[in-house]
mmCIF file of C-alpha atoms and ligand atoms in Angstrom:
data_model
loop_
_atom_site.group_PDB
_atom_site.id
_atom_site.type_symbol
_atom_site.label_atom_id
_atom_site.label_comp_id
_atom_site.label_asym_id
_atom_site.label_seq_id
_atom_site.Cartn_x
_atom_site.Cartn_y
_atom_site.Cartn_z
ATOM 1 C CA MET A 1 0.000 0.000 0.000
ATOM 2 C CA ARG A 2 1.041 3.585 -0.589
ATOM 3 C CA LEU A 3 -0.145 5.816 2.248
ATOM 4 C CA VAL A 4 0.368 9.291 3.657
ATOM 5 C CA MET A 5 -0.311 10.260 7.285
ATOM 6 C CA LEU A 6 -1.876 13.642 8.052
ATOM 7 C CA GLY A 7 -2.681 15.408 11.306
ATOM 8 C CA LEU A 8 -1.591 18.123 13.728
ATOM 9 C CA PRO A 9 1.857 17.965 15.326
ATOM 10 C CA GLY A 10 1.289 15.388 18.090
ATOM 11 C CA ALA A 11 -1.728 13.735 16.440
ATOM 12 C CA GLY A 12 0.119 10.400 16.269
ATOM 13 C CA LYS A 13 1.386 10.268 12.673
ATOM 14 C CA GLY A 14 4.722 8.812 13.705
ATOM 15 C CA THR A 15 3.192 6.404 16.227
ATOM 16 C CA GLN A 16 0.607 5.045 13.794
ATOM 17 C CA GLY A 17 2.967 5.236 10.803
ATOM 18 C CA GLU A 18 5.430 2.988 12.623
ATOM 19 C CA LEU A 19 2.715 0.455 13.555
ATOM 20 C CA LEU A 20 1.216 0.476 10.057
ATOM 21 C CA GLY A 21 4.639 -0.006 8.517
ATOM 22 C CA ARG A 22 5.243 -3.074 10.659
ATOM 23 C CA ARG A 23 1.753 -4.480 10.147
ATOM 24 C CA LEU A 24 1.755 -4.010 6.378
ATOM 25 C CA ALA A 25 5.487 -4.801 5.933
ATOM 26 C CA ILE A 26 6.216 -1.485 4.209
ATOM 27 C CA PRO A 27 8.777 1.191 5.161
ATOM 28 C CA ARG A 28 7.718 4.249 7.174
ATOM 29 C CA ILE A 29 9.303 7.312 5.620
ATOM 30 C CA SER A 30 9.384 10.259 8.025
ATOM 31 C CA THR A 31 10.651 13.590 6.672
ATOM 32 C CA GLY A 32 10.908 14.873 10.260
ATOM 33 C CA ASP A 33 13.257 11.977 11.171
ATOM 34 C CA MET A 34 15.209 12.484 7.937
ATOM 35 C CA PHE A 35 15.690 16.187 8.689
ATOM 36 C CA ARG A 36 16.692 15.473 12.308
ATOM 37 C CA ALA A 37 19.361 13.088 10.985
ATOM 38 C CA VAL A 38 20.563 15.687 8.446
ATOM 39 C CA LEU A 39 20.825 18.439 11.060
ATOM 40 C CA ARG A 40 23.007 16.240 13.271
ATOM 41 C CA SER A 41 25.363 15.740 10.316
ATOM 42 C CA GLU A 42 26.985 19.228 10.558
ATOM 43 C CA THR A 43 27.033 19.652 6.776
ATOM 44 C CA ALA A 44 25.999 22.813 4.902
ATOM 45 C CA LEU A 45 22.592 21.219 4.282
ATOM 46 C CA GLY A 46 22.370 20.356 7.983
ATOM 47 C CA ARG A 47 22.970 23.980 9.014
ATOM 48 C CA GLN A 48 20.359 25.187 6.519
ATOM 49 C CA VAL A 49 17.736 22.686 7.706
ATOM 50 C CA LYS A 50 18.459 23.317 11.405
ATOM 51 C CA GLU A 51 17.288 26.924 11.173
ATOM 52 C CA TYR A 52 13.876 25.904 9.888
ATOM 53 C CA VAL A 53 13.295 22.876 12.105
ATOM 54 C CA GLU A 54 14.346 24.633 15.326
ATOM 55 C CA ARG A 55 12.036 27.571 14.579
ATOM 56 C CA GLY A 56 9.124 25.247 13.800
ATOM 57 C CA GLU A 57 8.980 26.471 10.197
ATOM 58 C CA LEU A 58 8.730 24.269 7.119
ATOM 59 C CA VAL A 59 11.898 23.398 5.244
ATOM 60 C CA PRO A 60 11.529 24.825 1.679
ATOM 61 C CA ASP A 61 9.611 22.607 -0.739
ATOM 62 C CA HIS A 62 12.468 22.107 -3.208
ATOM 63 C CA LEU A 63 14.733 20.584 -0.527
ATOM 64 C CA THR A 64 11.960 18.454 0.935
ATOM 65 C CA VAL A 65 10.671 17.138 -2.386
ATOM 66 C CA ALA A 66 14.201 16.227 -3.542
ATOM 67 C CA LEU A 67 14.836 14.317 -0.303
ATOM 68 C CA VAL A 68 11.584 12.347 -0.577
ATOM 69 C CA GLU A 69 12.004 11.588 -4.284
ATOM 70 C CA GLU A 70 15.433 10.163 -3.594
ATOM 71 C CA ARG A 71 14.059 8.033 -0.766
ATOM 72 C CA LEU A 72 11.165 6.745 -2.896
ATOM 73 C CA ASN A 73 13.671 5.593 -5.513
ATOM 74 C CA GLN A 74 15.148 3.099 -3.042
ATOM 75 C CA ALA A 75 14.216 -0.521 -3.599
ATOM 76 C CA ASP A 76 12.225 -1.072 -0.377
ATOM 77 C CA ALA A 77 9.714 1.641 -1.356
ATOM 78 C CA GLY A 78 8.787 -0.438 -4.391
ATOM 79 C CA ARG A 79 6.560 -2.649 -2.231
ATOM 80 C CA GLY A 80 4.729 0.388 -0.810
ATOM 81 C CA PHE A 81 5.341 2.980 1.916
ATOM 82 C CA VAL A 82 3.789 5.054 4.619
ATOM 83 C CA LEU A 83 4.825 8.703 4.399
ATOM 84 C CA ASP A 84 4.814 10.467 7.786
ATOM 85 C CA GLY A 85 5.078 14.267 7.707
ATOM 86 C CA PHE A 86 5.010 14.578 3.921
ATOM 87 C CA PRO A 87 3.330 16.187 2.051
ATOM 88 C CA ARG A 88 2.611 19.234 4.206
ATOM 89 C CA THR A 89 2.041 21.852 1.516
ATOM 90 C CA VAL A 90 -0.138 21.627 -1.593
ATOM 91 C CA PRO A 91 2.912 21.977 -3.907
ATOM 92 C CA GLN A 92 4.488 18.985 -2.094
ATOM 93 C CA ALA A 93 1.264 17.001 -2.610
ATOM 94 C CA ARG A 94 1.290 17.854 -6.314
ATOM 95 C CA ALA A 95 4.968 16.883 -6.630
ATOM 96 C CA LEU A 96 4.229 13.536 -4.959
ATOM 97 C CA ASP A 97 1.286 12.889 -7.295
ATOM 98 C CA GLU A 98 3.482 13.652 -10.281
ATOM 99 C CA LYS A 99 6.260 11.358 -9.074
ATOM 100 C CA LEU A 100 3.801 8.495 -8.467
ATOM 101 C CA ARG A 101 2.083 9.129 -11.800
ATOM 102 C CA GLN A 102 5.417 8.713 -13.565
ATOM 103 C CA ILE A 103 5.892 5.268 -12.029
ATOM 104 C CA GLY A 104 2.219 4.345 -12.487
ATOM 105 C CA ARG A 105 1.635 3.703 -8.757
ATOM 106 C CA PRO A 106 -0.799 6.242 -7.271
ATOM 107 C CA LEU A 107 -1.511 6.693 -3.566
ATOM 108 C CA ASP A 108 -4.050 4.328 -2.021
ATOM 109 C CA ALA A 109 -5.089 6.620 0.824
ATOM 110 C CA ALA A 110 -4.305 9.681 2.925
ATOM 111 C CA VAL A 111 -4.988 8.920 6.604
ATOM 112 C CA PHE A 112 -6.068 11.944 8.641
ATOM 113 C CA ILE A 113 -5.842 11.487 12.415
ATOM 114 C CA HIS A 114 -8.241 13.865 14.202
ATOM 115 C CA VAL A 115 -7.067 15.262 17.539
ATOM 116 C CA PRO A 116 -8.148 18.590 19.108
ATOM 117 C CA GLU A 117 -5.462 21.288 19.228
ATOM 118 C CA GLU A 118 -5.132 21.317 23.026
ATOM 119 C CA GLU A 119 -4.635 17.543 23.145
ATOM 120 C CA ALA A 120 -1.980 17.815 20.429
ATOM 121 C CA VAL A 121 -0.084 20.494 22.381
ATOM 122 C CA ARG A 122 -0.362 18.429 25.570
ATOM 123 C CA ARG A 123 1.057 15.343 23.846
ATOM 124 C CA VAL A 124 3.900 17.234 22.221
ATOM 125 C CA SER A 125 4.985 18.816 25.509
ATOM 126 C CA ALA A 126 4.848 15.438 27.313
ATOM 127 C CA ARG A 127 6.660 13.527 24.550
ATOM 128 C CA ARG A 128 10.195 12.271 25.127
ATOM 129 C CA VAL A 129 12.491 10.540 22.649
ATOM 130 C CA CYS A 130 15.421 8.231 23.263
ATOM 131 C CA GLU A 131 18.683 9.969 22.451
ATOM 132 C CA GLN A 132 20.240 6.601 21.610
ATOM 133 C CA CYS A 133 17.665 4.651 19.557
ATOM 134 C CA GLY A 134 15.158 7.390 18.633
ATOM 135 C CA ALA A 135 12.079 5.621 20.090
ATOM 136 C CA THR A 136 9.178 7.935 21.035
ATOM 137 C CA TYR A 137 7.235 7.760 24.301
ATOM 138 C CA GLY A 138 4.073 9.379 25.629
ATOM 139 C CA GLN A 139 3.348 10.708 29.106
ATOM 140 C CA ALA A 140 2.369 7.426 30.786
ATOM 141 C CA GLN A 141 5.457 5.551 29.563
ATOM 142 C CA VAL A 142 7.738 8.485 30.457
ATOM 143 C CA GLU A 143 6.392 8.536 34.028
ATOM 144 C CA GLN A 144 7.144 4.821 34.474
ATOM 145 C CA SER A 145 10.540 4.901 32.779
ATOM 146 C CA GLY A 146 12.738 6.686 35.322
ATOM 147 C CA GLY A 147 14.095 8.826 32.466
ATOM 148 C CA ARG A 148 15.587 5.825 30.618
ATOM 149 C CA CYS A 149 14.420 4.215 27.378
ATOM 150 C CA PRO A 150 12.504 0.970 28.136
ATOM 151 C CA ALA A 151 13.848 -0.504 24.869
ATOM 152 C CA CYS A 152 17.594 0.266 25.039
ATOM 153 C CA GLY A 153 18.299 2.080 28.335
ATOM 154 C CA GLY A 154 19.355 5.332 26.596
ATOM 155 C CA PRO A 155 18.484 8.755 28.084
ATOM 156 C CA LEU A 156 15.024 10.162 27.302
ATOM 157 C CA VAL A 157 15.110 13.790 26.152
ATOM 158 C CA GLN A 158 12.722 16.402 24.759
ATOM 159 C CA ARG A 159 12.836 17.069 21.023
ATOM 160 C CA PRO A 160 14.340 20.559 20.503
ATOM 161 C CA ASP A 161 11.204 21.667 18.604
ATOM 162 C CA ASP A 162 8.870 20.434 21.364
ATOM 163 C CA SER A 163 9.366 23.504 23.571
ATOM 164 C CA GLU A 164 5.996 25.163 24.151
ATOM 165 C CA GLU A 165 6.830 28.199 21.982
ATOM 166 C CA THR A 166 8.053 26.161 18.996
ATOM 167 C CA ALA A 167 5.219 23.650 19.313
ATOM 168 C CA ARG A 168 2.700 26.531 19.117
ATOM 169 C CA ARG A 169 4.488 27.880 16.043
ATOM 170 C CA ARG A 170 4.311 24.419 14.407
ATOM 171 C CA LEU A 171 0.587 24.380 15.110
ATOM 172 C CA GLN A 172 0.140 27.754 13.354
ATOM 173 C CA VAL A 173 2.237 26.574 10.411
ATOM 174 C CA TYR A 174 0.092 23.435 10.200
ATOM 175 C CA LEU A 175 -3.148 25.432 10.149
ATOM 176 C CA SER A 176 -1.976 27.827 7.451
ATOM 177 C CA GLN A 177 0.079 25.530 5.199
ATOM 178 C CA THR A 178 -0.809 21.892 5.838
ATOM 179 C CA ARG A 179 -4.575 21.999 6.504
ATOM 180 C CA PRO A 180 -5.201 22.620 2.742
ATOM 181 C CA VAL A 181 -3.469 19.286 2.011
ATOM 182 C CA VAL A 182 -6.323 17.504 3.829
ATOM 183 C CA ASP A 183 -8.815 19.156 1.457
ATOM 184 C CA TYR A 184 -6.589 18.291 -1.499
ATOM 185 C CA TYR A 185 -6.952 14.566 -0.740
ATOM 186 C CA LYS A 186 -10.618 14.879 0.219
ATOM 187 C CA GLU A 187 -11.342 16.337 -3.228
ATOM 188 C CA ARG A 188 -9.531 13.382 -4.803
ATOM 189 C CA GLY A 189 -11.687 10.932 -2.819
ATOM 190 C CA ILE A 190 -8.837 9.134 -1.003
ATOM 191 C CA LEU A 191 -9.064 10.755 2.452
ATOM 192 C CA VAL A 192 -9.605 8.352 5.364
ATOM 193 C CA GLU A 193 -10.480 10.024 8.694
ATOM 194 C CA VAL A 194 -9.991 8.437 12.119
ATOM 195 C CA ASP A 195 -10.527 9.532 15.711
ATOM 196 C CA GLY A 196 -7.044 9.915 17.247
ATOM 197 C CA GLN A 197 -8.325 10.341 20.792
ATOM 198 C CA GLN A 198 -8.518 6.644 21.529
ATOM 199 C CA PRO A 199 -5.896 4.244 22.875
ATOM 200 C CA ILE A 200 -3.093 3.707 20.346
ATOM 201 C CA PRO A 201 -4.119 0.098 19.382
ATOM 202 C CA ASP A 202 -7.719 1.224 18.768
ATOM 203 C CA VAL A 203 -6.596 4.018 16.445
ATOM 204 C CA LEU A 204 -4.533 1.457 14.514
ATOM 205 C CA GLU A 205 -7.482 -0.925 14.188
ATOM 206 C CA ASP A 206 -9.723 1.905 12.934
ATOM 207 C CA ILE A 207 -7.155 2.796 10.284
ATOM 208 C CA LEU A 208 -6.731 -0.820 9.156
ATOM 209 C CA ARG A 209 -10.516 -1.258 9.001
ATOM 210 C CA ALA A 210 -10.905 1.896 6.913
ATOM 211 C CA LEU A 211 -8.183 0.628 4.565
ATOM 212 C CA GLY A 212 -9.820 -2.808 4.327
ATOM 213 C CA GLN A 213 -6.731 -4.381 5.953
ATOM 214 C CA GLN A 214 -8.007 -5.884 9.248
ATOM 215 C CA GLY A 215 -7.025 -9.339 8.045
ATOM 216 C CA ASN A 216 -3.362 -8.343 8.267
ATOM 217 C CA ALA A 217 -3.072 -8.976 12.023
ATOM 218 C CA GLY A 218 -0.426 -11.658 11.579
ATOM 219 C CA VAL A 219 1.823 -9.778 9.164
ATOM 220 C CA SER A 220 4.994 -8.396 10.712
ATOM 221 C CA GLY A 221 8.487 -7.316 9.726
ATOM 222 C CA GLY A 222 9.396 -4.484 7.323
HETATM 223 P P1 AP5 B 301 7.760 16.140 12.163
HETATM 224 O O1 AP5 B 301 8.790 15.348 12.859
HETATM 225 O O2 AP5 B 301 6.991 15.521 11.079
HETATM 226 O O3 AP5 B 301 6.816 16.767 13.246
HETATM 227 P P2 AP5 B 301 5.217 17.065 13.281
HETATM 228 O O4 AP5 B 301 4.452 16.928 12.040
HETATM 229 O O5 AP5 B 301 5.137 18.367 13.970
HETATM 230 O O6 AP5 B 301 4.644 15.896 14.014
HETATM 231 P P3 AP5 B 301 5.093 15.269 15.349
HETATM 232 O O7 AP5 B 301 6.235 14.347 15.105
HETATM 233 O O8 AP5 B 301 5.283 16.338 16.399
HETATM 234 O O9 AP5 B 301 3.775 14.507 15.760
HETATM 235 P P4 AP5 B 301 3.220 13.089 15.336
HETATM 236 O O10 AP5 B 301 1.907 13.293 14.692
HETATM 237 O O11 AP5 B 301 4.246 12.269 14.626
HETATM 238 O O12 AP5 B 301 2.941 12.488 16.771
HETATM 239 P P5 AP5 B 301 3.613 11.260 17.567
HETATM 240 O O13 AP5 B 301 3.249 9.963 16.935
HETATM 241 O O14 AP5 B 301 5.050 11.510 17.879
HETATM 242 O O15 AP5 B 301 8.446 17.458 11.561
HETATM 243 C C1 AP5 B 301 9.371 18.212 12.339
HETATM 244 C C2 AP5 B 301 9.882 19.393 11.539
HETATM 245 O O16 AP5 B 301 10.600 18.935 10.371
HETATM 246 C C3 AP5 B 301 8.815 20.351 10.979
HETATM 247 O O17 AP5 B 301 8.411 21.297 11.943
HETATM 248 C C4 AP5 B 301 9.574 20.966 9.809
HETATM 249 O O18 AP5 B 301 10.491 21.946 10.253
HETATM 250 C C5 AP5 B 301 10.355 19.800 9.261
HETATM 251 N N1 AP5 B 301 9.611 19.052 8.226
HETATM 252 C C6 AP5 B 301 9.199 17.743 8.319
HETATM 253 N N2 AP5 B 301 8.532 17.371 7.220
HETATM 254 C C7 AP5 B 301 8.497 18.461 6.406
HETATM 255 C C8 AP5 B 301 7.922 18.697 5.134
HETATM 256 N N3 AP5 B 301 7.218 17.748 4.471
HETATM 257 N N4 AP5 B 301 8.076 19.935 4.602
HETATM 258 C C9 AP5 B 301 8.777 20.896 5.235
HETATM 259 N N5 AP5 B 301 9.326 20.733 6.446
HETATM 260 C C10 AP5 B 301 9.192 19.530 7.043
HETATM 261 O O19 AP5 B 301 2.761 11.361 18.928
HETATM 262 C C11 AP5 B 301 2.934 12.482 19.786
HETATM 263 C C12 AP5 B 301 2.971 12.010 21.251
HETATM 264 O O20 AP5 B 301 1.688 11.509 21.603
HETATM 265 C C13 AP5 B 301 3.975 10.871 21.513
HETATM 266 O O21 AP5 B 301 4.558 11.058 22.778
HETATM 267 C C14 AP5 B 301 3.089 9.610 21.478
HETATM 268 O O22 AP5 B 301 3.621 8.595 22.288
HETATM 269 C C15 AP5 B 301 1.761 10.144 21.999
HETATM 270 N N6 AP5 B 301 0.584 9.480 21.403
HETATM 271 C C16 AP5 B 301 0.422 9.086 20.101
HETATM 272 N N7 AP5 B 301 -0.802 8.540 19.914
HETATM 273 C C17 AP5 B 301 -1.441 8.620 21.128
HETATM 274 C C18 AP5 B 301 -2.732 8.217 21.583
HETATM 275 N N8 AP5 B 301 -3.625 7.623 20.755
HETATM 276 N N9 AP5 B 301 -3.048 8.445 22.879
HETATM 277 C C19 AP5 B 301 -2.141 9.028 23.721
HETATM 278 N N10 AP5 B 301 -0.889 9.415 23.356
HETATM 279 C C20 AP5 B 301 -0.545 9.219 22.063
HETATM 280 MG MG1 MG B 302 6.266 12.535 14.168
#
């Protein structure tokens, strides 16, 4: 399947994208993760990207589209993918459509996870990530963890763009630049909408049901 995940910062795109990727045995492609890796690299591109990401602004479309196109050319994306955090402008959505048209493999669905703004801000400020393995945790897991990653023992830290000020800026950017992408897919008849204010496994089951994929419970890997 070829999927994109849509929703406010903190809606659960990464969480559900990861689970869907495993369940459907397709790679999850996160532009946010790709940019965070680039900005750690201390290259000229890294310094350029850092300014945008740390301010909560979008990285310019030409850089983002080039990065995603290159990633989609890799062999594992041939069996499908779940894009997390891309597209987030209408020009990015058009560029993706064009790329997929060229290879004759259009998107199957755009999954929009509904969460109210205040819940999204609450989740983002409570979120911690493992500095060592990159795993993401919500409030309940963080409280039980003693500040260490349950998976690898690494230190749990806040994402630099999860400070309250930057998170609010990301929310504004979403409303002005990314909300129109939801309408873009709605008009094309491939938007799937789910309630993101349920326990994580229930959100996943709703998505799989909407995609006609409930029978995939036993599929793993990817
Ligand atoms: P990106 O990393 O994509 O950030 P984002 O879109 O702001 O989304 P988040 O990662 O904050 O939220 P999420 O929806 O993934 O939520 P999560 O699953 O973690 O982008 C970062 C930056 O990179 C951008 O600001 C921009 O600068 C740049 N960038 C990236 N893509 C770009 C593009 N295409 N164009 C230009 N620039 C781009 O969940 C949040 C928390 O809630 C977690 O702690 C999780 O454990 C918890 N949680 C999840 N689901 C539930 C649930 N059902 N119940 C309770 N808690 C839950
Ligand atoms: Mg994410």
